[in-house]
Amino acid sequence: MNLTFVTDLGETFSIEIDPDMELETVMVLLEAESGIPTADQSISYQNNDLTSTPSSFKRTLRQLNVSDSAMLSLRRKAMIAPSGQPVDHDSETMRLQLLGSPDLMSQLEQHQPEIAAAARNNPARFAELLRQTRTSQQQAAELEAQQEFSLMNADPFDVEAQRKIEERIRQQAVLDNMAHALEWSPESFGRVTMLYIDAEVNGTPVKAFVDSGAQQTISVYTIYAP
């Protein structure tokens, strides 16, 4: 049977599976395909969470009434902070990135000490502060956009109003291009450490470059040892 798994980000994974395969085995296959660890996977079919109880892991897809060519939802479970509160995965990813960057943490401690302290000691509080910041920024942006829209509509033939409309269109195009770049070339926005290993080809020592299958292709040259 062929099953399609869809993530929250719109990614799809089609896997050919035996209907008598146990769910826990399917989850191992999904980890290899999606990169989501089995412990973090939440799989739903027809609004029913198949991973809600550990006993389901030993049941086969046939026993779980999953039909051929079905489409299932694959989500990453919310992380749990020491306090027992769920932590949003995007917030946790950002927190870990901050902790891994001393420069960013230094800037955050100068301008947002409360958020910096939460990033170090309280994941749930960090997620809450991040949501509050995002909500405030979104509300401020919406209010500003409404005010600007009202001013522009007051006199559609005003030269200044037309200039602002043109600028908004240009800014939106920039944001769209940035979103496209983040989606298709994320490695361009970060530091990539190239991995080389010592190898031997036909008795000749060489330096071999390990290709991780990244989206961006680079030219690779074999370096022979002197």
PDB file of N, CA and C in Angstrom, residues 155-224:
ATOM      1  N   ASP A 155      -7.043  60.493  -0.826  1.00  0.00           N
ATOM      2  CA  ASP A 155      -6.886  61.185  -2.113  1.00  0.00           C
ATOM      3  C   ASP A 155      -6.081  60.282  -3.031  1.00  0.00           C
ATOM      4  N   PRO A 156      -6.740  59.417  -3.813  1.00  0.00           N
ATOM      5  CA  PRO A 156      -6.040  58.458  -4.678  1.00  0.00           C
ATOM      6  C   PRO A 156      -5.125  59.122  -5.709  1.00  0.00           C
ATOM      7  N   PHE A 157      -5.361  60.389  -6.012  1.00  0.00           N
ATOM      8  CA  PHE A 157      -4.563  61.061  -7.034  1.00  0.00           C
ATOM      9  C   PHE A 157      -3.378  61.821  -6.438  1.00  0.00           C
ATOM     10  N   ASP A 158      -3.237  61.757  -5.135  1.00  0.00           N
ATOM     11  CA  ASP A 158      -2.125  62.431  -4.476  1.00  0.00           C
ATOM     12  C   ASP A 158      -0.816  61.741  -4.843  1.00  0.00           C
ATOM     13  N   VAL A 159       0.183  62.533  -5.256  1.00  0.00           N
ATOM     14  CA  VAL A 159       1.463  61.984  -5.705  1.00  0.00           C
ATOM     15  C   VAL A 159       2.160  61.230  -4.570  1.00  0.00           C
ATOM     16  N   GLU A 160       2.118  61.781  -3.357  1.00  0.00           N
ATOM     17  CA  GLU A 160       2.758  61.152  -2.219  1.00  0.00           C
ATOM     18  C   GLU A 160       2.098  59.808  -1.883  1.00  0.00           C
ATOM     19  N   ALA A 161       0.776  59.759  -2.006  1.00  0.00           N
ATOM     20  CA  ALA A 161       0.055  58.518  -1.749  1.00  0.00           C
ATOM     21  C   ALA A 161       0.448  57.447  -2.759  1.00  0.00           C
ATOM     22  N   GLN A 162       0.569  57.832  -4.028  1.00  0.00           N
ATOM     23  CA  GLN A 162       0.974  56.885  -5.060  1.00  0.00           C
ATOM     24  C   GLN A 162       2.399  56.386  -4.811  1.00  0.00           C
ATOM     25  N   ARG A 163       3.258  57.285  -4.324  1.00  0.00           N
ATOM     26  CA  ARG A 163       4.630  56.889  -4.031  1.00  0.00           C
ATOM     27  C   ARG A 163       4.668  55.843  -2.921  1.00  0.00           C
ATOM     28  N   LYS A 164       3.827  56.018  -1.898  1.00  0.00           N
ATOM     29  CA  LYS A 164       3.771  55.064  -0.789  1.00  0.00           C
ATOM     30  C   LYS A 164       3.232  53.713  -1.252  1.00  0.00           C
ATOM     31  N   ILE A 165       2.233  53.748  -2.138  1.00  0.00           N
ATOM     32  CA  ILE A 165       1.694  52.493  -2.681  1.00  0.00           C
ATOM     33  C   ILE A 165       2.787  51.737  -3.444  1.00  0.00           C
ATOM     34  N   GLU A 166       3.551  52.470  -4.247  1.00  0.00           N
ATOM     35  CA  GLU A 166       4.634  51.855  -5.011  1.00  0.00           C
ATOM     36  C   GLU A 166       5.692  51.266  -4.084  1.00  0.00           C
ATOM     37  N   GLU A 167       5.995  51.982  -2.987  1.00  0.00           N
ATOM     38  CA  GLU A 167       6.988  51.504  -2.040  1.00  0.00           C
ATOM     39  C   GLU A 167       6.510  50.236  -1.328  1.00  0.00           C
ATOM     40  N   ARG A 168       5.221  50.176  -0.994  1.00  0.00           N
ATOM     41  CA  ARG A 168       4.667  48.983  -0.351  1.00  0.00           C
ATOM     42  C   ARG A 168       4.752  47.786  -1.284  1.00  0.00           C
ATOM     43  N   ILE A 169       4.485  47.997  -2.562  1.00  0.00           N
ATOM     44  CA  ILE A 169       4.584  46.910  -3.543  1.00  0.00           C
ATOM     45  C   ILE A 169       6.026  46.426  -3.642  1.00  0.00           C
ATOM     46  N   ARG A 170       6.967  47.368  -3.632  1.00  0.00           N
ATOM     47  CA  ARG A 170       8.379  47.002  -3.716  1.00  0.00           C
ATOM     48  C   ARG A 170       8.816  46.208  -2.483  1.00  0.00           C
ATOM     49  N   GLN A 171       8.389  46.658  -1.311  1.00  0.00           N
ATOM     50  CA  GLN A 171       8.745  45.962  -0.078  1.00  0.00           C
ATOM     51  C   GLN A 171       8.169  44.555  -0.051  1.00  0.00           C
ATOM     52  N   GLN A 172       6.947  44.393  -0.537  1.00  0.00           N
ATOM     53  CA  GLN A 172       6.334  43.071  -0.568  1.00  0.00           C
ATOM     54  C   GLN A 172       7.100  42.142  -1.501  1.00  0.00           C
ATOM     55  N   ALA A 173       7.579  42.696  -2.611  1.00  0.00           N
ATOM     56  CA  ALA A 173       8.371  41.893  -3.550  1.00  0.00           C
ATOM     57  C   ALA A 173       9.669  41.432  -2.893  1.00  0.00           C
ATOM     58  N   VAL A 174      10.292  42.321  -2.103  1.00  0.00           N
ATOM     59  CA  VAL A 174      11.524  41.961  -1.400  1.00  0.00           C
ATOM     60  C   VAL A 174      11.254  40.833  -0.399  1.00  0.00           C
ATOM     61  N   LEU A 175      10.140  40.960   0.353  1.00  0.00           N
ATOM     62  CA  LEU A 175       9.785  39.928   1.328  1.00  0.00           C
ATOM     63  C   LEU A 175       9.504  38.594   0.645  1.00  0.00           C
ATOM     64  N   ASP A 176       8.835  38.640  -0.505  1.00  0.00           N
ATOM     65  CA  ASP A 176       8.545  37.409  -1.245  1.00  0.00           C
ATOM     66  C   ASP A 176       9.832  36.745  -1.713  1.00  0.00           C
ATOM     67  N   ASN A 177      10.779  37.556  -2.197  1.00  0.00           N
ATOM     68  CA  ASN A 177      12.062  37.006  -2.642  1.00  0.00           C
ATOM     69  C   ASN A 177      12.833  36.407  -1.471  1.00  0.00           C
ATOM     70  N   MET A 178      12.773  37.067  -0.311  1.00  0.00           N
ATOM     71  CA  MET A 178      13.450  36.550   0.870  1.00  0.00           C
ATOM     72  C   MET A 178      12.845  35.219   1.311  1.00  0.00           C
ATOM     73  N   ALA A 179      11.514  35.132   1.294  1.00  0.00           N
ATOM     74  CA  ALA A 179      10.843  33.890   1.673  1.00  0.00           C
ATOM     75  C   ALA A 179      11.222  32.763   0.716  1.00  0.00           C
ATOM     76  N   HIS A 180      11.312  33.098  -0.570  1.00  0.00           N
ATOM     77  CA  HIS A 180      11.697  32.095  -1.564  1.00  0.00           C
ATOM     78  C   HIS A 180      13.128  31.615  -1.318  1.00  0.00           C
ATOM     79  N   ALA A 181      14.024  32.560  -0.997  1.00  0.00           N
ATOM     80  CA  ALA A 181      15.417  32.195  -0.740  1.00  0.00           C
ATOM     81  C   ALA A 181      15.543  31.325   0.511  1.00  0.00           C
ATOM     82  N   LEU A 182      14.783  31.654   1.566  1.00  0.00           N
ATOM     83  CA  LEU A 182      14.817  30.858   2.795  1.00  0.00           C
ATOM     84  C   LEU A 182      14.287  29.454   2.554  1.00  0.00           C
ATOM     85  N   GLU A 183      13.307  29.335   1.663  1.00  0.00           N
ATOM     86  CA  GLU A 183      12.697  28.035   1.379  1.00  0.00           C
ATOM     87  C   GLU A 183      13.626  27.146   0.559  1.00  0.00           C
ATOM     88  N   TRP A 184      14.267  27.724  -0.461  1.00  0.00           N
ATOM     89  CA  TRP A 184      15.001  26.907  -1.415  1.00  0.00           C
ATOM     90  C   TRP A 184      16.524  26.968  -1.255  1.00  0.00           C
ATOM     91  N   SER A 185      17.057  27.983  -0.589  1.00  0.00           N
ATOM     92  CA  SER A 185      18.504  28.075  -0.390  1.00  0.00           C
ATOM     93  C   SER A 185      18.836  28.491   1.041  1.00  0.00           C
ATOM     94  N   PRO A 186      18.356  27.751   2.041  1.00  0.00           N
ATOM     95  CA  PRO A 186      18.588  28.154   3.435  1.00  0.00           C
ATOM     96  C   PRO A 186      20.063  28.161   3.806  1.00  0.00           C
ATOM     97  N   GLU A 187      20.879  27.328   3.115  1.00  0.00           N
ATOM     98  CA  GLU A 187      22.289  27.270   3.469  1.00  0.00           C
ATOM     99  C   GLU A 187      23.015  28.576   3.160  1.00  0.00           C
ATOM    100  N   SER A 188      22.414  29.432   2.326  1.00  0.00           N
ATOM    101  CA  SER A 188      23.045  30.706   1.982  1.00  0.00           C
ATOM    102  C   SER A 188      23.012  31.676   3.149  1.00  0.00           C
ATOM    103  N   PHE A 189      22.179  31.407   4.172  1.00  0.00           N
ATOM    104  CA  PHE A 189      22.009  32.329   5.285  1.00  0.00           C
ATOM    105  C   PHE A 189      22.770  31.892   6.539  1.00  0.00           C
ATOM    106  N   GLY A 190      23.533  30.855   6.419  1.00  0.00           N
ATOM    107  CA  GLY A 190      24.256  30.379   7.599  1.00  0.00           C
ATOM    108  C   GLY A 190      25.654  29.918   7.239  1.00  0.00           C
ATOM    109  N   ARG A 191      26.393  29.576   8.263  1.00  0.00           N
ATOM    110  CA  ARG A 191      27.749  29.096   8.072  1.00  0.00           C
ATOM    111  C   ARG A 191      27.714  27.589   7.865  1.00  0.00           C
ATOM    112  N   VAL A 192      28.372  27.135   6.813  1.00  0.00           N
ATOM    113  CA  VAL A 192      28.411  25.704   6.491  1.00  0.00           C
ATOM    114  C   VAL A 192      29.841  25.205   6.648  1.00  0.00           C
ATOM    115  N   THR A 193      30.040  24.218   7.488  1.00  0.00           N
ATOM    116  CA  THR A 193      31.369  23.638   7.690  1.00  0.00           C
ATOM    117  C   THR A 193      31.537  22.444   6.760  1.00  0.00           C
ATOM    118  N   MET A 194      32.512  22.536   5.880  1.00  0.00           N
ATOM    119  CA  MET A 194      32.763  21.454   4.930  1.00  0.00           C
ATOM    120  C   MET A 194      33.534  20.331   5.627  1.00  0.00           C
ATOM    121  N   LEU A 195      33.157  19.112   5.326  1.00  0.00           N
ATOM    122  CA  LEU A 195      33.771  17.952   5.956  1.00  0.00           C
ATOM    123  C   LEU A 195      34.627  17.201   4.948  1.00  0.00           C
ATOM    124  N   TYR A 196      35.914  17.093   5.255  1.00  0.00           N
ATOM    125  CA  TYR A 196      36.839  16.333   4.423  1.00  0.00           C
ATOM    126  C   TYR A 196      37.406  15.178   5.251  1.00  0.00           C
ATOM    127  N   ILE A 197      37.630  14.071   4.599  1.00  0.00           N
ATOM    128  CA  ILE A 197      38.203  12.919   5.294  1.00  0.00           C
ATOM    129  C   ILE A 197      39.357  12.354   4.470  1.00  0.00           C
ATOM    130  N   ASP A 198      40.262  11.692   5.156  1.00  0.00           N
ATOM    131  CA  ASP A 198      41.366  11.018   4.473  1.00  0.00           C
ATOM    132  C   ASP A 198      40.832   9.724   3.855  1.00  0.00           C
ATOM    133  N   ALA A 199      41.162   9.507   2.599  1.00  0.00           N
ATOM    134  CA  ALA A 199      40.703   8.304   1.897  1.00  0.00           C
ATOM    135  C   ALA A 199      41.818   7.804   0.984  1.00  0.00           C
ATOM    136  N   GLU A 200      41.564   6.664   0.405  1.00  0.00           N
ATOM    137  CA  GLU A 200      42.551   6.070  -0.501  1.00  0.00           C
ATOM    138  C   GLU A 200      41.842   5.518  -1.722  1.00  0.00           C
ATOM    139  N   VAL A 201      42.267   5.927  -2.892  1.00  0.00           N
ATOM    140  CA  VAL A 201      41.665   5.483  -4.150  1.00  0.00           C
ATOM    141  C   VAL A 201      42.751   4.806  -4.986  1.00  0.00           C
ATOM    142  N   ASN A 202      42.570   3.525  -5.263  1.00  0.00           N
ATOM    143  CA  ASN A 202      43.554   2.763  -6.031  1.00  0.00           C
ATOM    144  C   ASN A 202      44.967   2.908  -5.464  1.00  0.00           C
ATOM    145  N   GLY A 203      45.027   2.906  -4.129  1.00  0.00           N
ATOM    146  CA  GLY A 203      46.325   2.978  -3.470  1.00  0.00           C
ATOM    147  C   GLY A 203      46.880   4.376  -3.324  1.00  0.00           C
ATOM    148  N   THR A 204      46.153   5.390  -3.790  1.00  0.00           N
ATOM    149  CA  THR A 204      46.632   6.776  -3.717  1.00  0.00           C
ATOM    150  C   THR A 204      45.897   7.520  -2.611  1.00  0.00           C
ATOM    151  N   PRO A 205      46.595   8.082  -1.630  1.00  0.00           N
ATOM    152  CA  PRO A 205      45.930   8.853  -0.566  1.00  0.00           C
ATOM    153  C   PRO A 205      45.309  10.125  -1.142  1.00  0.00           C
ATOM    154  N   VAL A 206      44.082  10.393  -0.755  1.00  0.00           N
ATOM    155  CA  VAL A 206      43.395  11.595  -1.232  1.00  0.00           C
ATOM    156  C   VAL A 206      42.605  12.216  -0.078  1.00  0.00           C
ATOM    157  N   LYS A 207      42.230  13.485  -0.252  1.00  0.00           N
ATOM    158  CA  LYS A 207      41.304  14.156   0.639  1.00  0.00           C
ATOM    159  C   LYS A 207      39.932  14.112  -0.029  1.00  0.00           C
ATOM    160  N   ALA A 208      38.975  13.464   0.605  1.00  0.00           N
ATOM    161  CA  ALA A 208      37.636  13.313   0.017  1.00  0.00           C
ATOM    162  C   ALA A 208      36.653  14.250   0.701  1.00  0.00           C
ATOM    163  N   PHE A 209      35.841  14.906  -0.091  1.00  0.00           N
ATOM    164  CA  PHE A 209      34.812  15.803   0.443  1.00  0.00           C
ATOM    165  C   PHE A 209      33.523  15.022   0.639  1.00  0.00           C
ATOM    166  N   VAL A 210      32.905  15.142   1.824  1.00  0.00           N
ATOM    167  CA  VAL A 210      31.670  14.430   2.140  1.00  0.00           C
ATOM    168  C   VAL A 210      30.483  15.302   1.725  1.00  0.00           C
ATOM    169  N   ASP A 211      29.708  14.815   0.764  1.00  0.00           N
ATOM    170  CA  ASP A 211      28.549  15.551   0.257  1.00  0.00           C
ATOM    171  C   ASP A 211      27.323  15.134   1.064  1.00  0.00           C
ATOM    172  N   SER A 212      26.677  16.110   1.719  1.00  0.00           N
ATOM    173  CA  SER A 212      25.514  15.800   2.561  1.00  0.00           C
ATOM    174  C   SER A 212      24.205  15.788   1.783  1.00  0.00           C
ATOM    175  N   GLY A 213      24.267  16.071   0.484  1.00  0.00           N
ATOM    176  CA  GLY A 213      23.036  16.141  -0.291  1.00  0.00           C
ATOM    177  C   GLY A 213      22.345  17.476  -0.152  1.00  0.00           C
ATOM    178  N   ALA A 214      23.136  18.534   0.082  1.00  0.00           N
ATOM    179  CA  ALA A 214      22.549  19.873   0.248  1.00  0.00           C
ATOM    180  C   ALA A 214      21.920  20.348  -1.044  1.00  0.00           C
ATOM    181  N   GLN A 215      21.028  21.357  -0.924  1.00  0.00           N
ATOM    182  CA  GLN A 215      20.323  21.853  -2.098  1.00  0.00           C
ATOM    183  C   GLN A 215      21.253  22.594  -3.044  1.00  0.00           C
ATOM    184  N   GLN A 216      22.308  23.213  -2.498  1.00  0.00           N
ATOM    185  CA  GLN A 216      23.210  24.003  -3.326  1.00  0.00           C
ATOM    186  C   GLN A 216      24.371  23.134  -3.766  1.00  0.00           C
ATOM    187  N   THR A 217      24.712  23.175  -5.053  1.00  0.00           N
ATOM    188  CA  THR A 217      25.782  22.359  -5.599  1.00  0.00           C
ATOM    189  C   THR A 217      27.061  23.176  -5.667  1.00  0.00           C
ATOM    190  N   ILE A 218      28.177  22.590  -5.258  1.00  0.00           N
ATOM    191  CA  ILE A 218      29.470  23.267  -5.345  1.00  0.00           C
ATOM    192  C   ILE A 218      30.418  22.385  -6.130  1.00  0.00           C
ATOM    193  N   SER A 219      31.445  23.001  -6.681  1.00  0.00           N
ATOM    194  CA  SER A 219      32.454  22.239  -7.419  1.00  0.00           C
ATOM    195  C   SER A 219      33.414  21.610  -6.414  1.00  0.00           C
ATOM    196  N   VAL A 220      33.724  20.352  -6.620  1.00  0.00           N
ATOM    197  CA  VAL A 220      34.586  19.612  -5.713  1.00  0.00           C
ATOM    198  C   VAL A 220      35.838  19.168  -6.457  1.00  0.00           C
ATOM    199  N   TYR A 221      36.983  19.471  -5.905  1.00  0.00           N
ATOM    200  CA  TYR A 221      38.241  19.065  -6.494  1.00  0.00           C
ATOM    201  C   TYR A 221      38.957  18.105  -5.570  1.00  0.00           C
ATOM    202  N   THR A 222      39.475  17.037  -6.120  1.00  0.00           N
ATOM    203  CA  THR A 222      40.230  16.071  -5.316  1.00  0.00           C
ATOM    204  C   THR A 222      41.636  16.590  -5.084  1.00  0.00           C
ATOM    205  N   ILE A 223      42.043  16.606  -3.828  1.00  0.00           N
ATOM    206  CA  ILE A 223      43.394  17.102  -3.473  1.00  0.00           C
ATOM    207  C   ILE A 223      44.274  15.908  -3.132  1.00  0.00           C
ATOM    208  N   TYR A 224      45.297  15.727  -3.898  1.00  0.00           N
ATOM    209  CA  TYR A 224      46.194  14.599  -3.663  1.00  0.00           C
ATOM    210  C   TYR A 224      47.275  14.983  -2.670  1.00  0.00           C
TER     211      TYR A 224
END
